[in-house]
PDB file of C-alpha atoms in Angstrom:
ATOM      1  CA  UNK A   1     296.699  86.084  86.213  1.00  0.00           C
ATOM      2  CA  UNK A   2     300.350  85.913  87.649  1.00  0.00           C
ATOM      3  CA  UNK A   3     299.609  88.487  90.151  1.00  0.00           C
ATOM      4  CA  UNK A   4     296.808  86.610  91.967  1.00  0.00           C
ATOM      5  CA  UNK A   5     299.395  83.994  93.358  1.00  0.00           C
ATOM      6  CA  UNK A   6     301.375  86.608  95.238  1.00  0.00           C
ATOM      7  CA  UNK A   7     301.690  87.079  99.145  1.00  0.00           C
ATOM      8  CA  UNK A   8     299.331  89.655 100.233  1.00  0.00           C
ATOM      9  CA  UNK A   9     302.175  92.119 100.782  1.00  0.00           C
ATOM     10  CA  UNK A  10     299.979  95.210 101.897  1.00  0.00           C
ATOM     11  CA  UNK A  11     297.897  92.932 103.985  1.00  0.00           C
ATOM     12  CA  UNK A  12     301.091  91.909 105.665  1.00  0.00           C
ATOM     13  CA  UNK A  13     302.133  95.622 106.283  1.00  0.00           C
ATOM     14  CA  UNK A  14     298.600  96.441 107.504  1.00  0.00           C
ATOM     15  CA  UNK A  15     298.351  93.718 109.980  1.00  0.00           C
ATOM     16  CA  UNK A  16     302.020  94.199 111.223  1.00  0.00           C
ATOM     17  CA  UNK A  17     301.275  97.785 111.505  1.00  0.00           C
ATOM     18  CA  UNK A  18     298.022  97.022 113.391  1.00  0.00           C
ATOM     19  CA  UNK A  19     300.028  94.541 115.772  1.00  0.00           C
ATOM     20  CA  UNK A  20     302.753  96.962 116.349  1.00  0.00           C
ATOM     21  CA  UNK A  21     300.411  99.623 117.482  1.00  0.00           C
ATOM     22  CA  UNK A  22     298.678  97.638 120.050  1.00  0.00           C
ATOM     23  CA  UNK A  23     299.838  94.585 122.134  1.00  0.00           C
ATOM     24  CA  UNK A  24     303.211  93.592 120.825  1.00  0.00           C
ATOM     25  CA  UNK A  25     302.873  89.984 122.153  1.00  0.00           C
ATOM     26  CA  UNK A  26     300.125  89.167 119.827  1.00  0.00           C
ATOM     27  CA  UNK A  27     300.708  86.792 116.935  1.00  0.00           C
ATOM     28  CA  UNK A  28     304.278  85.966 116.046  1.00  0.00           C
ATOM     29  CA  UNK A  29     305.233  86.587 112.362  1.00  0.00           C
ATOM     30  CA  UNK A  30     306.514  83.299 110.518  1.00  0.00           C
ATOM     31  CA  UNK A  31     309.922  83.953 109.119  1.00  0.00           C
ATOM     32  CA  UNK A  32     310.828  80.393 107.888  1.00  0.00           C
ATOM     33  CA  UNK A  33     309.807  79.173 104.571  1.00  0.00           C
ATOM     34  CA  UNK A  34     307.007  76.812 104.832  1.00  0.00           C
ATOM     35  CA  UNK A  35     305.807  78.231 108.077  1.00  0.00           C
ATOM     36  CA  UNK A  36     302.292  79.272 106.859  1.00  0.00           C
ATOM     37  CA  UNK A  37     299.765  76.654 107.534  1.00  0.00           C
ATOM     38  CA  UNK A  38     297.852  75.062 104.567  1.00  0.00           C
ATOM     39  CA  UNK A  39     294.224  75.660 104.206  1.00  0.00           C
ATOM     40  CA  UNK A  40     292.101  73.218 106.271  1.00  0.00           C
ATOM     41  CA  UNK A  41     288.884  75.243 106.564  1.00  0.00           C
ATOM     42  CA  UNK A  42     286.422  76.044 103.779  1.00  0.00           C
ATOM     43  CA  UNK A  43     283.828  78.674 104.607  1.00  0.00           C
ATOM     44  CA  UNK A  44     281.025  79.142 101.991  1.00  0.00           C
ATOM     45  CA  UNK A  45     279.429  82.676 101.591  1.00  0.00           C
ATOM     46  CA  UNK A  46     276.289  83.407  99.600  1.00  0.00           C
ATOM     47  CA  UNK A  47     274.477  86.710  98.925  1.00  0.00           C
ATOM     48  CA  UNK A  48     272.868  89.075  96.315  1.00  0.00           C
ATOM     49  CA  UNK A  49     274.729  91.921  94.544  1.00  0.00           C
ATOM     50  CA  UNK A  50     272.541  94.494  92.879  1.00  0.00           C
ATOM     51  CA  UNK A  51     273.527  96.692  89.820  1.00  0.00           C
ATOM     52  CA  UNK A  52     276.596  98.680  90.994  1.00  0.00           C
ATOM     53  CA  UNK A  53     276.233  96.871  94.419  1.00  0.00           C
ATOM     54  CA  UNK A  54     278.531  95.445  96.826  1.00  0.00           C
ATOM     55  CA  UNK A  55     278.193  92.658  99.668  1.00  0.00           C
ATOM     56  CA  UNK A  56     280.604  91.443 101.905  1.00  0.00           C
ATOM     57  CA  UNK A  57     281.281  88.681 104.633  1.00  0.00           C
ATOM     58  CA  UNK A  58     283.721  88.695 107.548  1.00  0.00           C
ATOM     59  CA  UNK A  59     286.095  85.574 108.418  1.00  0.00           C
ATOM     60  CA  UNK A  60     288.957  84.692 110.836  1.00  0.00           C
ATOM     61  CA  UNK A  61     292.311  83.338 110.038  1.00  0.00           C
ATOM     62  CA  UNK A  62     293.212  81.961 113.381  1.00  0.00           C
ATOM     63  CA  UNK A  63     296.983  81.260 112.412  1.00  0.00           C
ATOM     64  CA  UNK A  64     299.223  82.514 109.605  1.00  0.00           C
ATOM     65  CA  UNK A  65     298.637  80.488 106.500  1.00  0.00           C
ATOM     66  CA  UNK A  66     297.429  80.226 103.044  1.00  0.00           C
ATOM     67  CA  UNK A  67     294.179  81.904 102.147  1.00  0.00           C
ATOM     68  CA  UNK A  68     292.442  81.174  98.709  1.00  0.00           C
ATOM     69  CA  UNK A  69     289.361  82.999  97.688  1.00  0.00           C
ATOM     70  CA  UNK A  70     287.083  81.786  94.791  1.00  0.00           C
ATOM     71  CA  UNK A  71     283.879  82.975  93.191  1.00  0.00           C
ATOM     72  CA  UNK A  72     282.219  79.807  92.306  1.00  0.00           C
ATOM     73  CA  UNK A  73     278.800  80.757  91.213  1.00  0.00           C
ATOM     74  CA  UNK A  74     276.637  83.591  89.847  1.00  0.00           C
ATOM     75  CA  UNK A  75     273.029  83.152  88.724  1.00  0.00           C
ATOM     76  CA  UNK A  76     269.764  85.587  88.678  1.00  0.00           C
ATOM     77  CA  UNK A  77     268.858  86.667  92.074  1.00  0.00           C
ATOM     78  CA  UNK A  78     265.171  85.689  91.537  1.00  0.00           C
ATOM     79  CA  UNK A  79     263.092  83.917  88.918  1.00  0.00           C
ATOM     80  CA  UNK A  80     262.207  87.073  87.247  1.00  0.00           C
ATOM     81  CA  UNK A  81     265.824  88.708  87.322  1.00  0.00           C
ATOM     82  CA  UNK A  82     267.457  88.683  84.014  1.00  0.00           C
ATOM     83  CA  UNK A  83     270.297  86.150  83.785  1.00  0.00           C
ATOM     84  CA  UNK A  84     273.939  87.482  83.771  1.00  0.00           C
ATOM     85  CA  UNK A  85     275.443  87.628  80.278  1.00  0.00           C
ATOM     86  CA  UNK A  86     278.124  84.893  79.923  1.00  0.00           C
ATOM     87  CA  UNK A  87     281.413  85.679  81.110  1.00  0.00           C
ATOM     88  CA  UNK A  88     280.143  88.593  83.209  1.00  0.00           C
ATOM     89  CA  UNK A  89     282.939  89.750  85.542  1.00  0.00           C
ATOM     90  CA  UNK A  90     282.486  90.744  89.084  1.00  0.00           C
ATOM     91  CA  UNK A  91     285.030  92.505  91.517  1.00  0.00           C
ATOM     92  CA  UNK A  92     286.194  89.882  94.177  1.00  0.00           C
ATOM     93  CA  UNK A  93     288.099  91.426  97.042  1.00  0.00           C
ATOM     94  CA  UNK A  94     289.789  90.445 100.310  1.00  0.00           C
ATOM     95  CA  UNK A  95     290.257  93.118 102.877  1.00  0.00           C
ATOM     96  CA  UNK A  96     290.099  94.138 106.430  1.00  0.00           C
ATOM     97  CA  UNK A  97     286.700  94.686 108.294  1.00  0.00           C
ATOM     98  CA  UNK A  98     286.109  98.385 108.583  1.00  0.00           C
ATOM     99  CA  UNK A  99     283.312 100.928 108.097  1.00  0.00           C
ATOM    100  CA  UNK A 100     284.449 102.830 104.754  1.00  0.00           C
ATOM    101  CA  UNK A 101     282.590 104.810 102.416  1.00  0.00           C
ATOM    102  CA  UNK A 102     282.149 101.934 100.106  1.00  0.00           C
ATOM    103  CA  UNK A 103     280.836  99.433 102.812  1.00  0.00           C
ATOM    104  CA  UNK A 104     282.253  97.202 105.592  1.00  0.00           C
ATOM    105  CA  UNK A 105     285.262  95.691 103.951  1.00  0.00           C
ATOM    106  CA  UNK A 106     288.450  97.820 103.315  1.00  0.00           C
ATOM    107  CA  UNK A 107     289.934  96.184 100.291  1.00  0.00           C
ATOM    108  CA  UNK A 108     293.369  95.030 100.197  1.00  0.00           C
ATOM    109  CA  UNK A 109     293.659  93.002  97.131  1.00  0.00           C
ATOM    110  CA  UNK A 110     290.982  92.611  94.248  1.00  0.00           C
ATOM    111  CA  UNK A 111     290.568  90.941  90.850  1.00  0.00           C
ATOM    112  CA  UNK A 112     288.154  90.943  88.317  1.00  0.00           C
ATOM    113  CA  UNK A 113     286.575  87.401  88.391  1.00  0.00           C
ATOM    114  CA  UNK A 114     284.286  85.190  86.608  1.00  0.00           C
ATOM    115  CA  UNK A 115     282.825  82.191  88.318  1.00  0.00           C
ATOM    116  CA  UNK A 116     285.478  79.211  88.469  1.00  0.00           C
ATOM    117  CA  UNK A 117     286.606  76.267  90.590  1.00  0.00           C
ATOM    118  CA  UNK A 118     290.042  77.708  90.750  1.00  0.00           C
ATOM    119  CA  UNK A 119     291.011  80.323  93.335  1.00  0.00           C
ATOM    120  CA  UNK A 120     291.238  83.971  92.009  1.00  0.00           C
ATOM    121  CA  UNK A 121     292.779  85.298  94.994  1.00  0.00           C
ATOM    122  CA  UNK A 122     295.544  82.969  96.455  1.00  0.00           C
ATOM    123  CA  UNK A 123     298.096  84.252  99.063  1.00  0.00           C
ATOM    124  CA  UNK A 124     299.475  84.258 102.781  1.00  0.00           C
ATOM    125  CA  UNK A 125     298.006  86.062 105.566  1.00  0.00           C
ATOM    126  CA  UNK A 126     298.901  86.480 109.383  1.00  0.00           C
ATOM    127  CA  UNK A 127     296.263  85.532 111.842  1.00  0.00           C
ATOM    128  CA  UNK A 128     293.594  87.939 111.958  1.00  0.00           C
ATOM    129  CA  UNK A 129     290.060  89.271 110.964  1.00  0.00           C
ATOM    130  CA  UNK A 130     289.265  89.579 107.240  1.00  0.00           C
ATOM    131  CA  UNK A 131     286.450  89.926 104.878  1.00  0.00           C
ATOM    132  CA  UNK A 132     285.665  89.109 101.504  1.00  0.00           C
ATOM    133  CA  UNK A 133     283.573  91.090  99.240  1.00  0.00           C
ATOM    134  CA  UNK A 134     281.849  90.985  95.736  1.00  0.00           C
ATOM    135  CA  UNK A 135     281.063  94.078  93.823  1.00  0.00           C
ATOM    136  CA  UNK A 136     279.518  94.819  90.516  1.00  0.00           C
ATOM    137  CA  UNK A 137     281.897  97.046  88.658  1.00  0.00           C
ATOM    138  CA  UNK A 138     279.206  98.046  86.085  1.00  0.00           C
ATOM    139  CA  UNK A 139     278.589  95.014  84.261  1.00  0.00           C
ATOM    140  CA  UNK A 140     275.265  93.779  85.674  1.00  0.00           C
ATOM    141  CA  UNK A 141     271.744  94.654  84.098  1.00  0.00           C
ATOM    142  CA  UNK A 142     270.051  92.903  87.146  1.00  0.00           C
ATOM    143  CA  UNK A 143     270.554  91.689  90.596  1.00  0.00           C
ATOM    144  CA  UNK A 144     272.681  88.386  91.001  1.00  0.00           C
ATOM    145  CA  UNK A 145     272.975  85.989  93.539  1.00  0.00           C
ATOM    146  CA  UNK A 146     276.653  84.494  94.147  1.00  0.00           C
ATOM    147  CA  UNK A 147     278.596  81.945  96.211  1.00  0.00           C
ATOM    148  CA  UNK A 148     282.311  82.534  97.331  1.00  0.00           C
ATOM    149  CA  UNK A 149     284.318  80.125  98.976  1.00  0.00           C
ATOM    150  CA  UNK A 150     287.233  81.062 101.325  1.00  0.00           C
ATOM    151  CA  UNK A 151     289.944  78.543 102.179  1.00  0.00           C
ATOM    152  CA  UNK A 152     292.142  79.189 105.247  1.00  0.00           C
ATOM    153  CA  UNK A 153     293.948  77.477 108.139  1.00  0.00           C
TER     154      UNK A 153
END
């Protein structure tokens, strides 16, 4: 699980590239250690994922800072849905809002995740619009509902 605690390297490159292609005077890039703000806002997203489905939610990071993404809960979507097997993993991803063939969240970093109170994705991001998505990689036997938290500055 070492890879989850890395800086979002591709994310930084994408955001820097986007900033360079438009207004250069947008957001300054922090260069000093510790110049990333800690998470102070926790957004909670809920939704439903069907077999081989995906669901995403947009969020904004207003200043450069730490971003922690946690899949906290999965359970049957309805009273008649089959419960997910113990240890059922979903794909949890952070990305950039964009219309793609696979949905509205272009993945920058993803992990296989089971519900936990510990962030499965943890890193730093520049100020920008982002999205979080939950996808069934083929492990579900019925629809599930889920809860994801995103902590950011």
